[in-house]
């Protein structure tokens, strides 16, 4: 067949890119058209996304695509979850969308859980309560008497909003809807009863639709601006759902690891897991391309290493990632551990000092050198992945065979090897551009260029190959894992 080309748009909280996805009938490949920075803007007390800048960068990428590759078979957009925009009755955006880190959610957990207990919300929505979730942002808007709620006619999640800008159609894709904490996971529909009980508005919600379908055609003005006119596909628009689609399971008993600023360990199942242990340990359940569920643990991942790199480059000297990894590799093992999900590590700042503070408070050796700090973080991330992996084994009552890893963090071979050691299972690394490949797979299926998900998964296997990390030094790592658990449990009991 003649090669076909697809526009793949992948936007994260810190940056985005427009890529060309190619399919020649046998293999998939990707090429970057444009890359652009992203980040929230502070305006008074609000943290806002510049959605029109994102939209402009997407159009620039489309124009670059057209110049290099000609016509596009389709375009698909994935982004982060939970955030949204509001439209008025004319379909015009009401202000800029707020960032999930916005302080308007302060106090909203206590307010809502005083009406409906947190555990009840968890069991109704399959989401672990979290201030970043859409539910608490709506509550914050109500508490602030935000005038946008009076004029809003439609709420669209960020990727659906960008699709609307491109084609004029208003839809809400399932995988992103599942991040809101007000979707009924069994009916795959909005939980209007929950919203009404919490006295939150719901009139502006659109019907939830499955991914992997064409939702419209690019508007004439878009074609004039970019040179591209093509179908707009609703992919698995939550970026993790796209990444998981590309994490082709090695066996029926595998887990996945999606690596990035956030790292997600999870499994794919027909039904959510809603055990007491999962609620206690803040596991969540979100949607997949297939319409099933991703029981998962979101882990504060490569953010800690990224912040260390930023700090050292600001205060010491520029350091590339290979040098970073070498420093960690050369450092003494198992000096100390941290819990990557401790709240002190979530915000930007002096990450090395925060690591030292945690170690001091927990009575451990205090790492001083760059290599020692990076070694503590890298080992602790591997331990956290192992903790989540073993939690899934406990919930399933059976061992898992392998961990399938995708995403940019798989380029850190030291972290992948440490993870294999910690879980005592192979770690199989798939496509480094996992999210973009998952986005492309959904477009192929929606356009009828592949007949099934299974055919798309076989294409990924054929196109990317795998690199396998086998467990090493297992006994030593098992002993260290026990020490890690003691540190974390002791620290969590501190007043």
CSV table of C-alpha atoms in Angstrom, one decimal:
chain,number,residue,atom,x,y,z
A,1,UNK,CA,0.0,0.0,0.0
A,2,UNK,CA,1.0,3.6,-0.4
A,3,UNK,CA,2.2,5.0,2.9
A,4,UNK,CA,-0.3,7.1,4.8
A,5,UNK,CA,0.4,9.9,7.2
A,6,UNK,CA,-1.5,11.0,10.3
A,7,UNK,CA,-1.1,14.1,12.5
A,8,UNK,CA,-0.4,13.0,16.1
A,9,UNK,CA,-0.8,15.8,18.7
A,10,UNK,CA,0.5,15.0,22.2
A,11,UNK,CA,0.3,17.8,24.8
A,12,UNK,CA,1.6,17.4,28.3
A,13,UNK,CA,1.6,19.8,31.3
A,14,UNK,CA,5.2,20.9,30.5
A,15,UNK,CA,5.3,20.7,26.7
A,16,UNK,CA,3.7,19.4,23.6
A,17,UNK,CA,4.6,18.2,20.1
A,18,UNK,CA,3.0,17.6,16.8
A,19,UNK,CA,4.3,14.5,15.1
A,20,UNK,CA,3.8,12.8,11.8
A,21,UNK,CA,2.7,9.2,12.2
A,22,UNK,CA,3.5,7.0,9.2
A,23,UNK,CA,2.0,3.6,8.2
A,24,UNK,CA,3.3,1.8,5.2
A,25,UNK,CA,1.1,-1.3,5.6
A,26,UNK,CA,3.8,-3.2,7.6
A,27,UNK,CA,5.2,-0.8,10.2
A,28,UNK,CA,4.5,2.4,12.1
A,29,UNK,CA,7.0,5.3,12.6
A,30,UNK,CA,7.0,8.8,13.9
A,31,UNK,CA,8.7,12.0,13.0
A,32,UNK,CA,8.5,15.3,14.9
A,33,UNK,CA,7.1,18.3,13.1
A,34,UNK,CA,7.1,20.8,15.9
A,35,UNK,CA,7.8,20.8,19.6
A,36,UNK,CA,6.6,23.6,22.0
A,37,UNK,CA,6.8,24.5,25.7
A,38,UNK,CA,3.7,24.4,27.9
A,39,UNK,CA,3.0,25.5,31.4
A,40,UNK,CA,0.5,27.4,33.5
A,41,UNK,CA,0.4,31.2,33.8
A,42,UNK,CA,-0.1,32.9,37.1
A,43,UNK,CA,-2.7,35.7,37.1
A,44,UNK,CA,-3.5,37.1,40.5
A,45,UNK,CA,-4.5,33.9,42.5
A,46,UNK,CA,-5.3,31.8,39.4
A,47,UNK,CA,-3.1,29.3,37.6
A,48,UNK,CA,-4.3,29.2,34.0
A,49,UNK,CA,-3.5,27.3,30.8
A,50,UNK,CA,-2.9,29.5,27.7
A,51,UNK,CA,-5.2,27.3,25.6
A,52,UNK,CA,-5.0,29.6,22.6
A,53,UNK,CA,-1.2,29.4,22.6
A,54,UNK,CA,-1.5,25.6,22.6
A,55,UNK,CA,-4.0,25.8,19.8
A,56,UNK,CA,-1.7,28.1,17.8
A,57,UNK,CA,1.2,25.6,18.2
A,58,UNK,CA,-1.0,22.8,17.0
A,59,UNK,CA,-1.8,24.8,13.9
A,60,UNK,CA,1.9,25.6,13.3
A,61,UNK,CA,2.6,21.9,13.6
A,62,UNK,CA,-0.2,21.1,11.1
A,63,UNK,CA,1.3,23.6,8.6
A,64,UNK,CA,4.7,22.0,9.1
A,65,UNK,CA,3.2,18.6,8.5
A,66,UNK,CA,1.5,19.7,5.3
A,67,UNK,CA,4.8,21.2,4.0
A,68,UNK,CA,6.7,18.0,4.6
A,69,UNK,CA,4.2,15.2,4.0
A,70,UNK,CA,1.3,16.6,2.1
A,71,UNK,CA,-2.2,15.4,3.0
A,72,UNK,CA,-3.1,13.8,6.3
A,73,UNK,CA,-5.3,10.8,6.7
A,74,UNK,CA,-6.6,12.2,10.1
A,75,UNK,CA,-5.6,14.1,13.2
A,76,UNK,CA,-5.9,13.0,16.9
A,77,UNK,CA,-5.1,14.9,20.1
A,78,UNK,CA,-4.2,13.6,23.5
A,79,UNK,CA,-3.5,15.7,26.6
A,80,UNK,CA,-3.3,15.4,30.4
A,81,UNK,CA,-6.6,14.7,32.3
A,82,UNK,CA,-8.9,16.4,34.8
A,83,UNK,CA,-8.8,20.0,33.4
A,84,UNK,CA,-11.6,21.6,31.3
A,85,UNK,CA,-12.9,24.7,29.6
A,86,UNK,CA,-16.3,26.2,29.7
A,87,UNK,CA,-18.2,27.5,26.6
A,88,UNK,CA,-21.1,30.0,26.5
A,89,UNK,CA,-24.3,29.6,24.5
A,90,UNK,CA,-22.5,30.9,21.4
A,91,UNK,CA,-19.8,28.3,21.8
A,92,UNK,CA,-17.2,30.9,22.9
A,93,UNK,CA,-14.7,30.0,25.5
A,94,UNK,CA,-15.3,31.7,28.9
A,95,UNK,CA,-11.8,32.6,30.2
A,96,UNK,CA,-8.8,30.4,30.2
A,97,UNK,CA,-9.0,26.9,31.6
A,98,UNK,CA,-7.5,26.6,35.1
A,99,UNK,CA,-4.6,24.3,36.0
A,100,UNK,CA,-5.2,21.2,38.1
A,101,UNK,CA,-2.7,22.7,40.7
A,102,UNK,CA,-4.9,25.8,41.1
A,103,UNK,CA,-5.6,26.7,44.8
A,104,UNK,CA,-9.3,27.1,44.2
A,105,UNK,CA,-9.7,23.5,45.4
A,106,UNK,CA,-8.4,24.3,48.9
A,107,UNK,CA,-10.8,23.0,51.5
A,108,UNK,CA,-13.0,21.4,48.9
A,109,UNK,CA,-12.3,17.8,50.1
A,110,UNK,CA,-13.5,18.6,53.6
A,111,UNK,CA,-16.5,20.4,52.2
A,112,UNK,CA,-17.7,17.7,49.8
A,113,UNK,CA,-16.8,14.8,52.1
A,114,UNK,CA,-18.9,16.3,54.8
A,115,UNK,CA,-21.9,15.7,52.4
A,116,UNK,CA,-20.8,12.4,50.8
A,117,UNK,CA,-18.0,10.4,52.5
A,118,UNK,CA,-14.8,10.1,50.5
A,119,UNK,CA,-15.0,6.3,50.4
A,120,UNK,CA,-18.6,6.5,49.0
A,121,UNK,CA,-17.3,8.9,46.2
A,122,UNK,CA,-14.5,6.4,45.5
A,123,UNK,CA,-16.8,3.4,45.2
A,124,UNK,CA,-19.3,5.4,43.0
A,125,UNK,CA,-16.7,6.8,40.6
A,126,UNK,CA,-13.8,4.3,41.0
A,127,UNK,CA,-11.4,7.3,41.3
A,128,UNK,CA,-9.3,7.9,44.4
A,129,UNK,CA,-10.3,11.3,45.8
A,130,UNK,CA,-7.6,13.9,44.8
A,131,UNK,CA,-7.7,17.7,44.8
A,132,UNK,CA,-6.5,17.7,41.2
A,133,UNK,CA,-9.7,15.9,40.0
A,134,UNK,CA,-12.4,17.9,38.2
A,135,UNK,CA,-15.0,17.3,40.9
A,136,UNK,CA,-13.1,19.5,43.4
A,137,UNK,CA,-12.5,22.2,40.9
A,138,UNK,CA,-16.2,22.5,40.2
A,139,UNK,CA,-16.8,22.7,43.9
A,140,UNK,CA,-14.1,25.4,44.2
A,141,UNK,CA,-15.9,27.4,41.5
A,142,UNK,CA,-19.2,27.1,43.3
A,143,UNK,CA,-17.6,28.1,46.6
A,144,UNK,CA,-16.0,31.2,44.9
A,145,UNK,CA,-19.4,32.0,43.2
A,146,UNK,CA,-17.5,32.0,39.9
A,147,UNK,CA,-19.6,34.0,37.4
A,148,UNK,CA,-18.5,31.6,34.6
A,149,UNK,CA,-20.9,29.0,36.0
A,150,UNK,CA,-23.9,31.3,35.3
A,151,UNK,CA,-23.2,31.6,31.6
A,152,UNK,CA,-21.6,28.2,30.9
A,153,UNK,CA,-23.6,26.0,28.4
A,154,UNK,CA,-20.9,23.3,27.8
A,155,UNK,CA,-18.0,21.8,29.7
A,156,UNK,CA,-15.3,20.2,27.6
A,157,UNK,CA,-12.2,18.4,28.8
A,158,UNK,CA,-9.0,19.9,27.3
A,159,UNK,CA,-8.5,17.4,24.4
A,160,UNK,CA,-12.2,17.6,23.6
A,161,UNK,CA,-12.0,21.4,23.7
A,162,UNK,CA,-9.1,21.4,21.2
A,163,UNK,CA,-11.0,19.0,19.0
A,164,UNK,CA,-13.9,21.4,19.1
A,165,UNK,CA,-11.6,24.3,18.0
A,166,UNK,CA,-10.6,22.1,15.0
A,167,UNK,CA,-13.9,20.7,13.9
A,168,UNK,CA,-16.7,22.5,15.8
A,169,UNK,CA,-18.1,19.3,17.4
A,170,UNK,CA,-18.7,19.0,21.1
A,171,UNK,CA,-18.0,15.5,22.6
A,172,UNK,CA,-16.6,14.1,25.8
A,173,UNK,CA,-14.3,11.1,25.2
A,174,UNK,CA,-14.5,8.2,27.7
A,175,UNK,CA,-10.9,7.9,29.0
A,176,UNK,CA,-10.7,11.6,29.9
A,177,UNK,CA,-14.2,11.6,31.4
A,178,UNK,CA,-13.0,8.8,33.7
A,179,UNK,CA,-10.6,11.3,35.3
A,180,UNK,CA,-13.2,13.7,36.5
A,181,UNK,CA,-14.4,11.8,39.6
A,182,UNK,CA,-18.1,12.2,38.6
A,183,UNK,CA,-18.4,9.4,36.0
A,184,UNK,CA,-20.3,6.3,36.9
A,185,UNK,CA,-17.8,3.6,35.9
A,186,UNK,CA,-20.3,0.9,35.4
A,187,UNK,CA,-22.8,2.8,33.3
A,188,UNK,CA,-20.0,4.8,31.6
A,189,UNK,CA,-22.2,7.9,32.1
A,190,UNK,CA,-22.1,11.0,34.3
A,191,UNK,CA,-23.2,10.4,37.9
A,192,UNK,CA,-25.8,13.1,37.9
A,193,UNK,CA,-27.2,11.9,41.3
A,194,UNK,CA,-23.8,12.4,42.9
A,195,UNK,CA,-23.4,15.9,41.4
A,196,UNK,CA,-26.9,16.9,42.5
A,197,UNK,CA,-26.3,15.6,46.1
A,198,UNK,CA,-23.1,17.7,46.2
A,199,UNK,CA,-25.0,20.7,44.9
A,200,UNK,CA,-22.7,21.0,41.9
A,201,UNK,CA,-23.9,22.0,38.4
A,202,UNK,CA,-24.2,19.3,35.7
A,203,UNK,CA,-26.4,20.9,33.0
A,204,UNK,CA,-23.3,21.7,30.8
A,205,UNK,CA,-22.1,18.1,30.4
A,206,UNK,CA,-22.2,16.4,27.0
A,207,UNK,CA,-22.7,12.7,26.4
A,208,UNK,CA,-19.7,10.4,27.0
A,209,UNK,CA,-18.5,8.8,23.7
A,210,UNK,CA,-16.1,6.0,23.1
A,211,UNK,CA,-12.6,6.7,21.6
A,212,UNK,CA,-11.5,5.5,18.2
A,213,UNK,CA,-14.0,7.2,16.1
A,214,UNK,CA,-14.1,10.2,13.7
A,215,UNK,CA,-15.9,13.1,15.4
A,216,UNK,CA,-15.8,15.6,12.6
A,217,UNK,CA,-13.9,17.3,9.8
A,218,UNK,CA,-11.5,20.2,10.2
A,219,UNK,CA,-13.2,23.5,9.6
A,220,UNK,CA,-12.6,25.5,6.4
A,221,UNK,CA,-10.8,28.2,8.3
A,222,UNK,CA,-8.4,25.6,9.7
A,223,UNK,CA,-7.7,24.3,6.2
A,224,UNK,CA,-7.0,27.9,5.0
A,225,UNK,CA,-4.6,28.5,8.0
A,226,UNK,CA,-2.7,25.2,7.8
A,227,UNK,CA,-3.3,23.8,4.4
A,228,UNK,CA,-4.7,20.6,6.0
A,229,UNK,CA,-8.3,19.4,5.7
A,230,UNK,CA,-8.8,16.0,7.3
A,231,UNK,CA,-11.0,14.0,9.7
A,232,UNK,CA,-10.6,14.7,13.4
A,233,UNK,CA,-10.4,11.5,15.4
A,234,UNK,CA,-11.3,11.2,19.1
A,235,UNK,CA,-8.3,9.0,20.3
A,236,UNK,CA,-7.9,7.7,23.8
A,237,UNK,CA,-7.5,11.4,24.7
A,238,UNK,CA,-6.1,11.0,28.3
A,239,UNK,CA,-2.4,10.7,27.5
A,240,UNK,CA,-1.9,7.7,29.9
A,241,UNK,CA,-4.7,5.8,28.2
A,242,UNK,CA,-2.9,6.3,24.9
A,243,UNK,CA,0.4,5.2,26.4
A,244,UNK,CA,-1.2,2.1,27.9
A,245,UNK,CA,-2.6,1.3,24.4
A,246,UNK,CA,0.9,1.2,23.1
A,247,UNK,CA,2.2,-0.9,26.1
A,248,UNK,CA,1.3,-4.1,24.3
A,249,UNK,CA,1.0,-6.8,27.0
A,250,UNK,CA,3.7,-9.4,26.9
A,251,UNK,CA,1.3,-11.9,28.5
A,252,UNK,CA,-2.1,-12.2,30.0
A,253,UNK,CA,-0.5,-11.7,33.4
A,254,UNK,CA,1.5,-8.5,32.8
A,255,UNK,CA,1.4,-5.1,34.4
A,256,UNK,CA,2.3,-1.8,32.6
A,257,UNK,CA,4.6,1.1,33.6
A,258,UNK,CA,4.0,4.4,31.8
A,259,UNK,CA,7.0,6.6,32.5
A,260,UNK,CA,7.2,10.4,32.5
A,261,UNK,CA,6.9,13.3,34.9
A,262,UNK,CA,4.3,11.1,36.5
A,263,UNK,CA,4.8,7.4,36.4
A,264,UNK,CA,1.8,5.0,36.4
A,265,UNK,CA,1.9,1.4,37.4
A,266,UNK,CA,-1.3,-0.5,36.5
A,267,UNK,CA,-3.1,-3.3,34.9
A,268,UNK,CA,-6.0,-3.5,32.4
A,269,UNK,CA,-9.2,-5.3,33.6
A,270,UNK,CA,-12.9,-5.5,32.5
A,271,UNK,CA,-14.0,-4.1,35.9
A,272,UNK,CA,-12.5,-1.6,38.4
A,273,UNK,CA,-10.8,-2.8,41.5
A,274,UNK,CA,-12.5,-1.2,44.6
A,275,UNK,CA,-10.9,-3.0,47.6
A,276,UNK,CA,-10.4,-1.4,51.0
A,277,UNK,CA,-6.6,-1.7,50.5
A,278,UNK,CA,-6.7,0.1,47.2
A,279,UNK,CA,-8.8,2.9,48.7
A,280,UNK,CA,-6.4,3.2,51.7
A,281,UNK,CA,-3.3,3.3,49.4
A,282,UNK,CA,-4.9,5.7,47.0
A,283,UNK,CA,-5.1,3.6,43.9
A,284,UNK,CA,-7.5,4.7,41.2
A,285,UNK,CA,-9.4,3.3,38.1
A,286,UNK,CA,-9.5,5.1,34.8
A,287,UNK,CA,-10.7,4.3,31.3
A,288,UNK,CA,-9.0,2.6,28.4
A,289,UNK,CA,-9.3,2.7,24.7
A,290,UNK,CA,-11.1,-0.7,24.8
A,291,UNK,CA,-13.8,0.7,27.2
A,292,UNK,CA,-12.4,-1.3,30.1
A,293,UNK,CA,-10.5,0.0,33.1
A,294,UNK,CA,-6.9,0.8,34.3
A,295,UNK,CA,-6.6,0.0,38.0
A,296,UNK,CA,-3.5,2.1,38.6
A,297,UNK,CA,-1.2,3.9,41.0
A,298,UNK,CA,-0.1,7.4,40.0
A,299,UNK,CA,3.5,7.9,41.3
A,300,UNK,CA,5.4,11.2,41.4
A,301,UNK,CA,7.9,10.0,38.9
A,302,UNK,CA,10.7,11.5,36.9
A,303,UNK,CA,9.6,14.9,38.2
A,304,UNK,CA,12.0,14.5,41.1
A,305,UNK,CA,15.0,13.9,38.8
A,306,UNK,CA,13.8,16.7,36.5
A,307,UNK,CA,13.7,19.1,39.4
A,308,UNK,CA,17.2,18.0,40.6
A,309,UNK,CA,18.5,18.6,37.1
A,310,UNK,CA,17.0,22.1,37.0
A,311,UNK,CA,18.4,22.9,40.5
A,312,UNK,CA,22.0,21.6,39.7
A,313,UNK,CA,22.1,23.4,36.3
A,314,UNK,CA,21.0,26.6,38.0
A,315,UNK,CA,23.4,26.4,41.0
A,316,UNK,CA,26.3,24.1,39.8
A,317,UNK,CA,26.7,23.6,36.1
A,318,UNK,CA,24.9,22.1,33.0
A,319,UNK,CA,24.5,18.4,33.3
A,320,UNK,CA,23.2,16.1,30.5
A,321,UNK,CA,21.0,13.1,31.3
A,322,UNK,CA,23.7,10.6,30.5
A,323,UNK,CA,26.0,12.2,33.0
A,324,UNK,CA,23.2,12.3,35.6
A,325,UNK,CA,22.6,8.6,35.2
A,326,UNK,CA,26.4,7.9,35.4
A,327,UNK,CA,26.6,9.8,38.7
A,328,UNK,CA,23.8,7.7,40.1
A,329,UNK,CA,25.2,4.5,38.9
A,330,UNK,CA,28.6,5.2,40.4
A,331,UNK,CA,27.2,6.1,43.9
A,332,UNK,CA,27.0,3.7,46.8
A,333,UNK,CA,23.8,1.7,46.8
A,334,UNK,CA,21.0,1.6,49.4
A,335,UNK,CA,22.3,4.6,51.5
A,336,UNK,CA,18.7,5.9,52.2
A,337,UNK,CA,15.2,5.8,50.8
A,338,UNK,CA,12.4,8.4,50.3
A,339,UNK,CA,8.7,8.0,49.4
A,340,UNK,CA,8.4,9.7,46.1
A,341,UNK,CA,4.7,10.4,46.9
A,342,UNK,CA,5.5,12.4,50.0
A,343,UNK,CA,3.8,15.8,49.4
A,344,UNK,CA,7.0,17.7,49.9
A,345,UNK,CA,8.2,16.4,46.5
A,346,UNK,CA,5.2,17.5,44.5
A,347,UNK,CA,6.1,21.2,43.9
A,348,UNK,CA,9.0,22.9,42.2
A,349,UNK,CA,11.9,23.9,44.4
A,350,UNK,CA,15.2,22.7,45.9
A,351,UNK,CA,14.6,19.0,45.4
A,352,UNK,CA,18.0,17.8,46.6
A,353,UNK,CA,17.5,19.6,49.9
A,354,UNK,CA,14.0,18.1,50.3
A,355,UNK,CA,15.5,14.7,49.8
A,356,UNK,CA,18.1,15.4,52.5
A,357,UNK,CA,15.4,16.7,54.8
A,358,UNK,CA,13.3,13.5,54.4
A,359,UNK,CA,16.4,11.4,55.1
A,360,UNK,CA,17.2,13.5,58.2
A,361,UNK,CA,13.7,13.3,59.6
A,362,UNK,CA,13.5,9.5,59.1
A,363,UNK,CA,16.9,8.9,60.8
A,364,UNK,CA,18.8,7.8,57.7
A,365,UNK,CA,22.1,8.6,56.2
A,366,UNK,CA,21.9,12.1,54.6
A,367,UNK,CA,23.1,12.1,50.9
A,368,UNK,CA,25.3,15.1,50.0
A,369,UNK,CA,26.9,14.6,46.6
A,370,UNK,CA,24.9,14.8,43.3
A,371,UNK,CA,25.4,11.1,42.7
A,372,UNK,CA,24.2,10.1,46.2
A,373,UNK,CA,21.1,12.2,45.9
A,374,UNK,CA,20.3,10.8,42.4
A,375,UNK,CA,21.0,7.3,43.6
A,376,UNK,CA,18.5,7.7,46.5
A,377,UNK,CA,15.8,9.0,44.2
A,378,UNK,CA,16.3,6.3,41.5
A,379,UNK,CA,16.3,3.4,43.9
A,380,UNK,CA,13.3,4.9,45.7
A,381,UNK,CA,11.4,5.2,42.4
A,382,UNK,CA,12.1,1.5,41.7
A,383,UNK,CA,11.0,0.5,45.2
A,384,UNK,CA,7.8,2.5,44.7
A,385,UNK,CA,7.1,0.8,41.4
A,386,UNK,CA,7.7,-2.6,43.2
A,387,UNK,CA,5.3,-1.7,46.0
A,388,UNK,CA,2.5,-0.9,43.4
A,389,UNK,CA,3.4,-4.0,41.4
A,390,UNK,CA,3.1,-6.2,44.5
A,391,UNK,CA,-0.1,-4.5,45.5
A,392,UNK,CA,-1.6,-5.7,42.2
A,393,UNK,CA,-0.4,-9.2,42.8
A,394,UNK,CA,-2.1,-9.1,46.2
A,395,UNK,CA,-5.4,-7.8,44.8
A,396,UNK,CA,-5.4,-10.4,42.1
A,397,UNK,CA,-4.3,-13.3,44.3
A,398,UNK,CA,-1.8,-14.4,41.7
A,399,UNK,CA,1.7,-13.4,40.5
A,400,UNK,CA,2.3,-11.1,37.6
A,401,UNK,CA,4.8,-12.3,34.9
A,402,UNK,CA,6.3,-9.1,33.6
A,403,UNK,CA,6.2,-5.3,33.6
A,404,UNK,CA,5.7,-3.7,30.2
A,405,UNK,CA,7.3,-0.2,30.2
A,406,UNK,CA,6.8,2.6,27.7
A,407,UNK,CA,7.5,6.3,27.6
A,408,UNK,CA,10.5,8.7,27.8
A,409,UNK,CA,11.6,7.4,31.2
A,410,UNK,CA,12.5,4.0,29.6
A,411,UNK,CA,15.6,5.7,28.3
A,412,UNK,CA,16.9,5.7,31.8
A,413,UNK,CA,18.4,2.2,31.7
A,414,UNK,CA,19.5,2.4,35.3
A,415,UNK,CA,16.0,3.0,36.5
A,416,UNK,CA,14.7,0.1,34.3
A,417,UNK,CA,17.3,-2.3,35.7
A,418,UNK,CA,16.6,-1.2,39.3
A,419,UNK,CA,12.9,-1.8,38.7
A,420,UNK,CA,13.5,-5.3,37.4
A,421,UNK,CA,15.7,-6.0,40.4
A,422,UNK,CA,13.0,-4.6,42.8
A,423,UNK,CA,10.1,-6.5,41.4
A,424,UNK,CA,12.1,-9.7,40.6
A,425,UNK,CA,10.5,-9.9,37.2
A,426,UNK,CA,11.6,-8.9,33.7
A,427,UNK,CA,10.9,-5.4,32.6
A,428,UNK,CA,10.3,-5.2,28.9
A,429,UNK,CA,10.7,-1.8,27.3
A,430,UNK,CA,8.6,-0.9,24.4
A,431,UNK,CA,8.3,2.3,22.4
A,432,UNK,CA,9.9,5.4,23.9
A,433,UNK,CA,7.1,7.4,22.3
A,434,UNK,CA,4.4,5.3,23.8
A,435,UNK,CA,1.7,8.0,24.1
A,436,UNK,CA,2.2,9.1,20.5
A,437,UNK,CA,2.1,5.5,19.2
A,438,UNK,CA,-1.1,4.9,21.1
A,439,UNK,CA,-2.6,8.0,19.6
A,440,UNK,CA,-1.6,6.8,16.1
A,441,UNK,CA,-3.0,3.3,16.8
A,442,UNK,CA,-6.4,4.8,17.6
A,443,UNK,CA,-6.4,6.9,14.4
A,444,UNK,CA,-5.6,3.8,12.3
A,445,UNK,CA,-8.5,1.9,13.8
A,446,UNK,CA,-10.9,4.9,13.5
A,447,UNK,CA,-10.0,5.4,9.8
A,448,UNK,CA,-10.3,1.6,9.1
A,449,UNK,CA,-6.7,1.3,8.1
A,450,UNK,CA,-6.3,-1.6,10.5
A,451,UNK,CA,-9.2,-4.0,11.3
A,452,UNK,CA,-8.7,-4.4,15.0
A,453,UNK,CA,-6.8,-3.5,18.1
A,454,UNK,CA,-5.0,-6.9,17.9
A,455,UNK,CA,-3.8,-6.0,14.4
A,456,UNK,CA,-2.6,-2.6,15.7
A,457,UNK,CA,-0.8,-4.2,18.6
A,458,UNK,CA,1.0,-6.6,16.2
A,459,UNK,CA,2.1,-3.5,14.2
A,460,UNK,CA,3.6,-2.0,17.3
A,461,UNK,CA,5.5,-5.2,18.1
A,462,UNK,CA,6.8,-5.3,14.6
A,463,UNK,CA,7.7,-1.6,14.5
A,464,UNK,CA,9.4,-1.1,17.8
A,465,UNK,CA,10.8,-4.3,19.1
A,466,UNK,CA,11.6,-4.7,22.8
A,467,UNK,CA,14.5,-4.4,25.2
A,468,UNK,CA,14.4,-6.7,28.2
A,469,UNK,CA,15.9,-6.0,31.6
A,470,UNK,CA,16.3,-9.2,33.7
A,471,UNK,CA,16.4,-9.2,37.5
A,472,UNK,CA,19.9,-9.0,39.1
A,473,UNK,CA,21.1,-9.2,42.7
A,474,UNK,CA,17.6,-10.3,43.8
A,475,UNK,CA,18.3,-11.2,47.4
A,476,UNK,CA,20.0,-7.9,48.1
A,477,UNK,CA,17.2,-6.0,46.6
A,478,UNK,CA,14.6,-8.0,48.5
A,479,UNK,CA,16.4,-7.1,51.7
A,480,UNK,CA,16.6,-3.5,50.7
A,481,UNK,CA,12.9,-3.4,49.8
A,482,UNK,CA,12.1,-4.4,53.4
A,483,UNK,CA,14.2,-1.5,54.6
A,484,UNK,CA,12.4,0.8,52.2
A,485,UNK,CA,9.0,-0.3,53.5
A,486,UNK,CA,10.1,0.3,57.1
A,487,UNK,CA,11.3,3.8,56.3
A,488,UNK,CA,8.1,4.8,54.5
A,489,UNK,CA,5.8,3.3,57.1
A,490,UNK,CA,7.7,5.0,60.0
A,491,UNK,CA,7.7,8.3,58.2
A,492,UNK,CA,3.9,8.1,57.4
A,493,UNK,CA,3.2,7.6,61.1
A,494,UNK,CA,4.9,10.9,62.1
A,495,UNK,CA,2.5,13.5,63.5
